[in-house]
Coordinates of N, CA and C in Angstrom, one line a residue:
F223 N 56.2 -21.3 -16.7 CA 54.8 -21.8 -16.2 C 54.4 -21.0 -15.1
N224 N 55.2 -20.6 -14.1 CA 54.8 -19.8 -12.9 C 54.4 -18.5 -13.3
R225 N 55.1 -17.8 -14.3 CA 54.7 -16.5 -14.7 C 53.4 -16.4 -15.4
S226 N 53.1 -17.6 -16.2 CA 51.8 -17.7 -16.8 C 50.7 -17.8 -15.8
M227 N 51.0 -18.6 -14.8 CA 49.9 -18.8 -13.8 C 49.6 -17.6 -13.0
K228 N 50.7 -16.7 -12.8 CA 50.6 -15.5 -12.1 C 49.7 -14.5 -13.0
K229 N 50.0 -14.4 -14.3 CA 49.1 -13.7 -15.1 C 47.7 -14.0 -15.1
L230 N 47.5 -15.4 -15.2 CA 46.1 -15.9 -15.1 C 45.5 -15.5 -13.8
L231 N 46.1 -15.7 -12.7 CA 45.6 -15.4 -11.4 C 45.2 -13.9 -11.3
M232 N 46.1 -13.1 -11.9 CA 45.9 -11.6 -11.7 C 44.6 -11.2 -12.6
S233 N 44.5 -12.0 -13.7 CA 43.3 -11.7 -14.6 C 42.0 -12.1 -13.9
F234 N 42.0 -13.2 -13.2 CA 40.7 -13.6 -12.5 C 40.4 -12.6 -11.4
L235 N 41.4 -12.1 -10.7 CA 41.2 -11.2 -9.7 C 40.7 -9.9 -10.1
L236 N 41.2 -9.4 -11.3 CA 40.8 -8.2 -11.9 C 39.3 -8.3 -12.3
I237 N 38.9 -9.4 -12.9 CA 37.6 -9.6 -13.3 C 36.6 -9.7 -12.2
F238 N 37.0 -10.4 -11.1 CA 36.2 -10.5 -9.9 C 35.9 -9.2 -9.3
C239 N 37.1 -8.3 -9.1 CA 36.9 -7.0 -8.5 C 35.9 -6.1 -9.4
I240 N 36.1 -6.2 -10.8 CA 35.2 -5.4 -11.6 C 33.7 -5.9 -11.4
G241 N 33.5 -7.2 -11.2 CA 32.2 -7.7 -11.1 C 31.6 -7.2 -9.7
C242 N 32.4 -7.3 -8.7 CA 32.0 -6.7 -7.4 C 31.5 -5.3 -7.5
A243 N 32.3 -4.6 -8.1 CA 32.0 -3.1 -8.2 C 30.7 -2.8 -8.9
F244 N 30.2 -3.6 -9.9 CA 29.0 -3.3 -10.5 C 27.8 -4.1 -9.9
T245 N 28.1 -5.3 -9.2 CA 27.1 -6.1 -8.6 C 26.6 -5.6 -7.3
F246 N 27.5 -5.4 -6.3 CA 27.1 -5.2 -4.9 C 26.2 -3.8 -4.8
P247 N 26.7 -2.8 -5.4 CA 25.8 -1.5 -5.3 C 24.4 -1.8 -5.7
N248 N 24.2 -2.4 -6.9 CA 23.0 -2.8 -7.4 C 22.1 -3.4 -6.4
E249 N 22.6 -4.5 -5.8 CA 21.9 -5.3 -4.8 C 21.4 -4.4 -3.7
T250 N 22.4 -3.6 -3.1 CA 22.1 -2.7 -2.0 C 21.0 -1.8 -2.4
N251 N 21.0 -1.2 -3.5 CA 19.9 -0.3 -4.0 C 18.6 -1.0 -4.0
I252 N 18.6 -2.2 -4.5 CA 17.3 -3.0 -4.6 C 16.7 -3.2 -3.2
N253 N 17.6 -3.6 -2.2 CA 17.1 -3.8 -0.9 C 16.6 -2.7 -0.2
I254 N 17.3 -1.5 -0.3 CA 16.8 -0.1 0.2 C 15.5 0.2 -0.4
S255 N 15.4 0.0 -1.7 CA 14.1 0.5 -2.4 C 13.0 -0.4 -1.9
A256 N 13.1 -1.8 -1.8 CA 12.2 -2.7 -1.3 C 11.6 -2.3 0.1
K257 N 12.7 -2.0 0.9 CA 12.3 -1.7 2.3 C 11.6 -0.5 2.5
S258 N 12.0 0.6 1.8 CA 11.3 1.8 1.8 C 9.9 1.8 1.3
T259 N 9.4 0.9 0.6 CA 8.1 0.7 0.0 C 7.1 0.1 1.0
K260 N 7.6 -0.4 2.1 CA 6.7 -1.2 3.0 C 5.8 -0.1 3.8
E261 N 4.6 -0.6 4.0 CA 3.6 0.2 4.6 C 3.8 0.4 6.1
T262 N 3.3 1.4 6.7 CA 3.2 1.6 8.1 C 1.8 1.2 8.6
I263 N 1.7 0.2 9.5 CA 0.5 -0.3 9.9 C 0.3 -0.1 11.5
M264 N -0.7 0.7 11.8 CA -1.1 0.9 13.1 C -2.0 -0.2 13.7
I265 N -1.6 -0.8 14.8 CA -2.5 -1.8 15.4 C -3.0 -1.3 16.7
D266 N -4.3 -1.3 16.8 CA -5.1 -0.7 17.9 C -5.7 -1.7 18.8
A267 N -5.2 -2.0 19.9 CA -5.8 -2.9 20.9 C -7.0 -2.1 21.6
G268 N -8.2 -2.5 21.3 CA -9.4 -1.8 21.8 C -9.4 -1.7 23.3
H269 N -10.1 -0.6 23.7 CA -10.3 -0.3 25.1 C -8.8 -0.1 25.9
G270 N -8.7 -0.4 27.1 CA -7.5 -0.3 27.8 C -7.6 0.7 28.9
G271 N -6.8 0.5 30.0 CA -6.8 1.5 31.1 C -8.0 1.4 31.8
Y272 N -8.7 2.6 31.9 CA -10.0 2.8 32.7 C -11.1 2.0 32.0
D273 N -11.0 1.7 30.7 CA -12.1 1.0 30.0 C -11.7 -0.5 29.8
V274 N -12.5 -1.3 30.4 CA -12.1 -2.8 30.3 C -12.8 -3.4 29.2
G275 N -13.8 -2.7 28.5 CA -14.5 -3.3 27.4 C -15.5 -4.4 28.0
A276 N -15.7 -5.4 27.2 CA -16.7 -6.4 27.7 C -16.0 -7.3 28.7
E277 N -16.8 -8.1 29.5 CA -16.3 -9.0 30.4 C -17.0 -10.3 30.3
S278 N -16.1 -11.4 30.5 CA -16.6 -12.8 30.3 C -17.2 -13.2 31.7
Y279 N -18.0 -14.3 31.6 CA -18.6 -14.8 32.8 C -17.6 -15.1 33.9
Y280 N -16.3 -15.2 33.4 CA -15.2 -15.8 34.3 C -14.3 -14.7 34.8
G281 N -14.6 -13.4 34.4 CA -13.9 -12.3 34.9 C -12.7 -11.9 33.9
D282 N -12.8 -12.4 32.7 CA -11.8 -12.0 31.7 C -12.2 -10.7 31.2
Y283 N -11.3 -9.8 31.0 CA -11.5 -8.4 30.4 C -11.2 -8.4 28.9
E284 N -12.0 -7.8 28.2 CA -11.7 -7.7 26.6 C -10.5 -6.9 26.4
K285 N -10.2 -5.9 27.2 CA -9.0 -5.1 26.9 C -7.7 -5.9 27.0
D286 N -7.8 -6.9 27.8 CA -6.5 -7.8 27.9 C -6.3 -8.8 26.8
I287 N -7.4 -9.3 26.4 CA -7.3 -10.2 25.2 C -7.0 -9.4 23.9
N288 N -7.6 -8.2 23.8 CA -7.4 -7.4 22.6 C -5.8 -7.2 22.5
L289 N -5.2 -6.9 23.7 CA -3.9 -6.4 23.7 C -3.0 -7.7 23.3
D290 N -3.4 -8.8 23.8 CA -2.6 -10.0 23.5 C -2.6 -10.2 22.0
I291 N -3.7 -10.1 21.4 CA -3.9 -10.4 19.9 C -3.2 -9.2 19.2
A292 N -3.3 -8.1 19.6 CA -2.6 -7.0 18.9 C -1.2 -7.0 18.9
L293 N -0.5 -7.4 20.0 CA 0.9 -7.5 20.1 C 1.4 -8.5 19.2
L294 N 0.8 -9.6 19.1 CA 1.1 -10.8 18.3 C 1.0 -10.5 16.8
V295 N -0.1 -9.8 16.4 CA -0.3 -9.3 15.1 C 0.9 -8.4 14.6
G296 N 1.2 -7.5 15.5 CA 2.3 -6.6 15.1 C 3.6 -7.3 15.1
K297 N 3.8 -8.3 15.9 CA 5.1 -9.1 15.8 C 5.2 -9.9 14.5
Q298 N 4.1 -10.4 14.1 CA 4.1 -11.2 12.7 C 4.2 -10.3 11.6
L299 N 3.6 -9.1 11.6 CA 3.7 -8.1 10.6 C 5.2 -7.6 10.4
K300 N 5.8 -7.4 11.7 CA 7.2 -7.0 11.6 C 8.1 -8.1 11.0
S301 N 7.7 -9.3 11.1 CA 8.6 -10.4 10.7 C 8.4 -10.4 9.0
Y302 N 7.2 -9.9 8.5 CA 7.0 -9.7 7.1 C 7.8 -8.4 6.6
G303 N 8.3 -7.6 7.5 CA 9.0 -6.5 7.0 C 8.3 -5.1 7.0
Y304 N 7.0 -5.2 7.5 CA 6.2 -3.9 7.7 C 6.7 -3.2 8.8
N305 N 6.3 -1.8 8.7 CA 6.5 -1.0 9.8 C 5.4 -1.0 10.7
V306 N 5.5 -1.3 11.9 CA 4.3 -1.5 13.0 C 4.3 -0.4 14.1
V307 N 3.3 0.2 14.3 CA 3.1 1.1 15.5 C 1.8 0.7 16.1
Y308 N 1.8 1.1 17.4 CA 0.6 0.7 18.2 C 0.0 1.9 18.9
T309 N -1.3 1.7 19.2 CA -2.0 2.8 19.9 C -1.6 2.7 21.5
R310 N -1.4 1.4 21.8 CA -1.0 1.0 23.2 C -0.3 -0.3 23.2
T311 N 0.7 -0.4 24.0 CA 1.4 -1.7 24.2 C 1.3 -2.3 25.5
S312 N 0.5 -1.6 26.5 CA 0.3 -2.1 27.8 C -1.0 -1.7 28.2
D313 N -1.4 -1.8 29.5 CA -2.7 -1.4 30.0 C -2.6 0.1 30.4
S314 N -1.5 0.7 30.3 CA -1.4 2.1 30.6 C -1.6 2.9 29.4
V315 N -2.6 3.8 29.4 CA -3.0 4.7 28.2 C -2.6 6.1 28.5
S316 N -2.4 6.7 27.3 CA -1.9 8.2 27.4 C -3.1 9.2 27.4
W317 N -4.3 8.7 27.0 CA -5.4 9.6 26.8 C -6.3 9.7 28.0
P318 N -7.2 10.8 28.1 CA -8.0 11.0 29.2 C -9.1 9.9 29.5
S319 N -9.6 9.7 30.6 CA -10.6 8.7 30.9 C -12.1 9.2 30.4
N320 N -12.1 9.4 29.0 CA -13.2 9.9 28.4 C -13.4 9.3 27.1
N321 N -14.5 8.6 26.8 CA -14.6 7.8 25.7 C -14.4 8.4 24.3
K322 N -15.0 9.7 24.1 CA -14.9 10.3 22.9 C -13.4 10.9 22.7
K323 N -12.8 11.3 23.7 CA -11.4 11.8 23.7 C -10.5 10.6 23.5
D324 N -10.8 9.6 24.1 CA -10.1 8.3 24.0 C -10.0 7.8 22.5
L325 N -11.3 7.8 21.9 CA -11.2 7.3 20.5 C -10.6 8.3 19.5
Q326 N -10.8 9.6 19.8 CA -10.1 10.6 19.0 C -8.6 10.6 19.1
A327 N -8.1 10.3 20.2 CA -6.8 10.1 20.4 C -6.1 9.0 19.6
R328 N -6.8 8.0 19.4 CA -6.4 6.8 18.6 C -6.3 7.2 17.2
C329 N -7.3 8.0 16.7 CA -7.2 8.4 15.3 C -6.1 9.5 15.1
D330 N -5.9 10.3 16.1 CA -4.9 11.3 15.9 C -3.4 10.6 15.9
L331 N -3.3 9.5 16.7 CA -2.0 8.8 16.6 C -1.8 8.3 15.3
A332 N -2.8 7.8 14.6 CA -2.6 7.2 13.3 C -2.0 8.2 12.3
K333 N -2.6 9.4 12.4 CA -2.2 10.5 11.6 C -0.7 10.9 11.9
K334 N -0.5 11.1 13.3 CA 0.8 11.5 13.8 C 1.9 10.6 13.4
K335 N 1.7 9.2 13.4 CA 2.7 8.2 13.0 C 2.7 8.0 11.5
N336 N 2.0 8.8 10.7 CA 2.0 8.5 9.3 C 1.6 7.1 8.9
A337 N 0.6 6.6 9.6 CA 0.2 5.2 9.2 C -0.6 5.2 7.9
D338 N -0.3 4.0 7.2 CA -1.1 3.8 6.0 C -2.3 3.0 6.2
L339 N -2.3 2.3 7.3 CA -3.4 1.4 7.6 C -3.7 1.5 9.3
F340 N -5.0 1.4 9.5 CA -5.3 1.3 11.0 C -6.2 0.1 11.3
V341 N -5.7 -0.8 12.0 CA -6.5 -2.1 12.3 C -6.8 -2.2 13.8
S342 N -8.0 -2.1 14.2 CA -8.5 -2.1 15.5 C -9.0 -3.5 15.9
I343 N -8.5 -4.0 17.0 CA -8.8 -5.3 17.5 C -9.8 -5.2 18.7
H344 N -10.9 -6.0 18.5 CA -12.0 -5.9 19.5 C -12.5 -7.3 19.7
L345 N -13.5 -7.5 20.7 CA -14.2 -8.7 20.9 C -15.7 -8.3 21.1
N346 N -16.6 -9.2 20.8 CA -18.0 -9.0 20.8 C -18.5 -9.6 22.1
S347 N -19.7 -9.2 22.5 CA -20.3 -9.8 23.6 C -21.9 -9.7 23.5
S348 N -22.6 -10.7 24.1 CA -24.0 -10.7 23.9 C -24.6 -11.4 25.1
E349 N -25.8 -11.1 25.5 CA -26.5 -11.8 26.5 C -27.2 -13.1 25.9
Y350 N -27.3 -13.1 24.6 CA -27.8 -14.2 23.9 C -26.7 -15.2 23.5
E351 N -27.0 -16.3 23.0 CA -26.0 -17.3 22.4 C -25.5 -16.9 21.1
A352 N -24.3 -16.6 21.0 CA -23.7 -16.2 19.8 C -22.2 -16.4 19.8
N353 N -21.7 -16.9 18.6 CA -20.3 -17.2 18.5 C -19.8 -16.9 17.0
E354 N -19.4 -15.7 16.9 CA -19.0 -15.2 15.6 C -17.8 -14.3 15.5
Y355 N -17.2 -14.1 14.3 CA -16.3 -13.0 14.1 C -16.8 -12.3 12.9
E356 N -16.4 -11.0 12.8 CA -16.9 -10.1 11.8 C -15.9 -8.9 11.7
I357 N -16.1 -8.1 10.7 CA -15.2 -7.0 10.5 C -16.0 -5.8 10.0
Y358 N -15.7 -4.7 10.6 CA -16.4 -3.4 10.3 C -15.5 -2.6 9.3
C359 N -16.0 -2.1 8.1 CA -15.3 -1.3 7.2 C -16.2 -0.4 6.5
D360 N -15.6 0.5 5.8 CA -16.5 1.5 5.0 C -16.6 0.8 3.6
F361 N -17.9 0.5 3.2 CA -18.1 -0.3 2.0 C -17.8 0.6 0.8
N362 N -17.7 1.9 1.0 CA -17.4 2.7 -0.1 C -15.9 2.8 -0.4
N363 N -15.0 2.1 0.5 CA -13.6 2.2 0.4 C -13.2 0.7 0.0
K364 N -12.7 0.7 -1.4 CA -12.5 -0.6 -2.0 C -11.2 -1.3 -1.2
N365 N -10.3 -0.4 -0.8 CA -9.1 -1.0 -0.1 C -9.4 -1.6 1.2
T366 N -10.3 -1.1 2.0 CA -10.6 -1.7 3.3 C -11.5 -2.9 3.1
V367 N -12.4 -2.9 2.1 CA -13.3 -4.0 1.8 C -12.4 -5.3 1.4
K368 N -11.4 -5.0 0.5 CA -10.5 -6.0 0.1 C -9.7 -6.5 1.2
L369 N -9.2 -5.6 2.1 CA -8.4 -6.0 3.3 C -9.2 -6.9 4.2
S370 N -10.5 -6.4 4.5 CA -11.3 -7.2 5.4 C -11.7 -8.5 4.9
N371 N -12.0 -8.7 3.6 CA -12.3 -10.0 3.0 C -11.0 -11.0 3.1
S372 N -9.9 -10.4 2.9 CA -8.6 -11.1 2.9 C -8.4 -11.7 4.3
I373 N -8.7 -10.8 5.4 CA -8.5 -11.3 6.8 C -9.5 -12.4 7.1
L374 N -10.8 -12.2 6.6 CA -11.8 -13.1 7.0 C -11.5 -14.5 6.4
K375 N -10.9 -14.5 5.2 CA -10.6 -15.7 4.5 C -9.5 -16.5 5.3
Q376 N -8.6 -15.8 5.9 CA -7.6 -16.5 6.7 C -8.2 -17.0 8.1
L377 N -9.0 -16.2 8.7 CA -9.8 -16.7 9.9 C -10.6 -17.9 9.6
D378 N -11.2 -17.9 8.4 CA -12.1 -19.1 8.1 C -11.3 -20.4 8.2
Q379 N -10.0 -20.3 7.9 CA -9.2 -21.5 8.0 C -8.9 -22.0 9.4
L380 N -9.3 -21.4 10.4 CA -9.0 -21.9 11.8 C -10.2 -22.6 12.3
Y381 N -11.4 -22.4 11.7 CA -12.6 -23.2 12.1 C -12.9 -23.1 13.6
Y382 N -12.7 -21.9 14.1 CA -13.0 -21.8 15.6 C -14.3 -21.2 15.9
S383 N -14.9 -20.6 14.8 CA -16.2 -19.9 15.1 C -16.9 -19.7 13.8
T384 N -17.9 -18.8 13.8 CA -18.7 -18.6 12.6 C -18.3 -17.2 12.0
N385 N -18.2 -17.2 10.7 CA -17.9 -16.0 9.9 C -19.3 -15.2 9.7
R386 N -19.3 -14.1 10.3 CA -20.6 -13.2 10.1 C -20.4 -12.2 9.0
G387 N -19.2 -12.1 8.4 CA -18.9 -11.3 7.3 C -18.6 -10.0 7.6
L388 N -18.8 -9.1 6.5 CA -18.5 -7.6 6.7 C -19.8 -6.8 7.1
L389 N -19.5 -5.8 7.9 CA -20.5 -4.9 8.3 C -20.1 -3.4 7.9
D390 N -21.0 -2.7 7.4 CA -20.8 -1.4 6.8 C -20.8 -0.3 7.9
T391 N -19.8 0.4 8.0 CA -19.7 1.6 9.0 C -20.5 2.8 8.6
N392 N -21.0 2.8 7.3 CA -21.9 3.8 7.0 C -23.3 3.6 7.5
E393 N -23.6 2.3 7.8 CA -24.9 2.0 8.5 C -24.7 1.9 10.0
T394 N -23.5 1.5 10.5 CA -23.2 1.3 11.9 C -22.0 2.1 12.1
P395 N -22.1 3.4 12.4 CA -20.9 4.3 12.4 C -20.0 3.8 13.7
L396 N -18.7 3.7 13.5 CA -17.7 3.4 14.5 C -16.7 4.4 14.5
Y397 N -16.5 5.1 15.7 CA -15.7 6.2 15.6 C -14.3 6.1 15.0
V398 N -13.6 5.1 15.4 CA -12.2 4.9 14.9 C -12.1 4.6 13.4
V399 N -13.2 4.2 12.9 CA -13.2 4.0 11.4 C -13.7 5.2 10.6
K400 N -14.9 5.8 11.1 CA -15.5 6.9 10.3 C -14.7 8.2 10.6
N401 N -13.9 8.3 11.7 CA -13.2 9.6 11.9 C -11.7 9.5 11.7
N402 N -11.4 8.4 11.0 CA -9.9 8.2 10.8 C -9.5 8.9 9.5
K403 N -8.3 9.4 9.5 CA -7.7 10.1 8.3 C -7.0 9.0 7.4
V404 N -6.8 7.8 8.0 CA -6.2 6.7 7.1 C -7.2 5.6 7.0
D405 N -7.0 4.7 6.1 CA -7.9 3.4 5.9 C -7.9 2.7 7.1
A406 N -9.1 2.5 7.6 CA -9.3 1.8 8.9 C -10.4 0.7 8.9
I407 N -10.1 -0.3 9.7 CA -11.1 -1.4 10.0 C -11.1 -1.8 11.4
L408 N -12.2 -2.4 11.8 CA -12.3 -2.9 13.1 C -12.8 -4.3 13.1
I409 N -11.9 -5.1 13.8 CA -12.1 -6.6 13.7 C -12.8 -7.0 15.0
E410 N -13.9 -7.7 15.0 CA -14.4 -8.4 16.2 C -14.0 -9.7 16.1
A411 N -13.1 -10.2 16.9 CA -12.4 -11.5 16.7 C -13.2 -12.7 17.2
G412 N -14.2 -12.4 17.9 CA -15.1 -13.5 18.5 C -15.8 -12.8 19.7
F413 N -16.7 -13.8 20.3 CA -17.5 -13.3 21.4 C -16.9 -13.7 22.8
I414 N -16.6 -12.8 23.5 CA -16.1 -13.1 24.9 C -17.1 -13.8 25.8
S415 N -18.4 -13.6 25.4 CA -19.5 -14.1 26.1 C -19.8 -15.6 25.8
D416 N -19.1 -16.1 24.7 CA -19.4 -17.5 24.3 C -18.1 -18.4 24.8
D417 N -18.4 -19.5 25.5 CA -17.4 -20.4 26.0 C -16.4 -20.9 24.9
S418 N -16.9 -21.2 23.8 CA -16.1 -21.9 22.8 C -15.2 -20.7 22.2
D419 N -15.7 -19.6 21.9 CA -14.9 -18.6 21.3 C -13.8 -18.1 22.3
L420 N -14.3 -17.9 23.5 CA -13.4 -17.5 24.6 C -12.2 -18.4 24.9
Y421 N -12.5 -19.8 24.8 CA -11.4 -20.7 25.0 C -10.4 -20.6 23.9
Y422 N -10.8 -20.4 22.6 CA -10.0 -20.3 21.5 C -9.2 -19.0 21.5
L423 N -9.9 -17.9 21.8 CA -9.3 -16.6 22.0 C -8.2 -16.6 22.9
K424 N -8.3 -17.2 24.0 CA -7.3 -17.2 25.2 C -6.2 -18.3 24.9
N425 N -6.5 -19.4 24.4 CA -5.5 -20.5 24.2 C -4.9 -20.7 22.9
H426 N -5.5 -20.1 21.9 CA -4.9 -20.0 20.6 C -4.8 -18.7 20.0
T427 N -4.3 -17.8 20.8 CA -4.3 -16.4 20.5 C -3.3 -16.1 19.3
K428 N -2.3 -16.9 19.3 CA -1.3 -16.8 18.3 C -1.8 -17.1 16.9
N429 N -2.7 -18.1 16.8 CA -3.3 -18.6 15.5 C -4.1 -17.4 15.0
I430 N -4.9 -16.8 15.8 CA -5.8 -15.7 15.4 C -4.8 -14.6 14.9
A431 N -3.9 -14.3 15.7 CA -3.0 -13.2 15.2 C -2.3 -13.4 13.9
I432 N -1.8 -14.5 13.8 CA -1.1 -14.9 12.5 C -2.1 -14.9 11.3
A433 N -3.3 -15.3 11.6 CA -4.3 -15.3 10.4 C -4.6 -13.9 10.1
I434 N -4.8 -12.9 11.0 CA -5.0 -11.5 10.7 C -3.8 -10.9 9.9
A435 N -2.6 -11.2 10.5 CA -1.3 -10.7 9.8 C -1.3 -11.2 8.4
K436 N -1.5 -12.5 8.2 CA -1.5 -13.0 6.8 C -2.5 -12.3 5.9
G437 N -3.7 -12.1 6.5 CA -4.7 -11.5 5.6 C -4.3 -10.0 5.2
I438 N -3.7 -9.3 6.1 CA -3.2 -8.0 5.8 C -2.0 -8.1 4.8
K439 N -1.2 -9.0 4.9 CA -0.1 -9.1 4.0 C -0.5 -9.5 2.5
K440 N -1.4 -10.5 2.5 CA -2.0 -10.9 1.2 C -2.8 -9.7 0.5
S441 N -3.4 -8.9 1.2 CA -4.2 -7.9 0.7 C -3.3 -6.8 0.1
L442 N -2.2 -6.4 1.0 CA -1.3 -5.4 0.6 C -0.5 -5.7 -0.6
N443 N -0.2 -7.0 -0.6 CA 0.7 -7.6 -1.7 C 0.0 -7.5 -3.1

């Protein structure tokens, strides 16, 4: 009886070892392959350093809110498994205090980091009453149109402002979109000059960031 049990046990161990030899390498290859196909996304926090961007009636700088949103978007995208790079991660900027050189440096970074996608975060401002979010993209680029609509769909679910839709950079040229070597969009997440938009942008920043990240993910998937 003991000898039979030993033979049976040895048979099970042999089958298990053979199964491991064939199963584990395949799973590893699948994981490596899946990871290598993830896109690299560059998140651009608009303005920064010498350039404060728009300013609220209460002294809030656009550059600071842009950065808060950008870092949270990047964090969420990383949790999805994407490769994330930034044009800036603080108020310290590496480019000269010159608007054109500033914008060109952001485009150059996208190419240098081999980004597949460039997403620029901004806020709008107006002396008139306005509370809206919108996205600028090249209407001739189907990828960025699809991406922009996907993000707007997610922002719509927050009900914090008005969807102004897509704006064509062929009609309203924006440097970081028109002069970029990679697919690029520019998001105006709300009006810093509007009390309602500003409150949501400052107090529910994470909601906006997650919505943008989800929109990116759904579009790329």
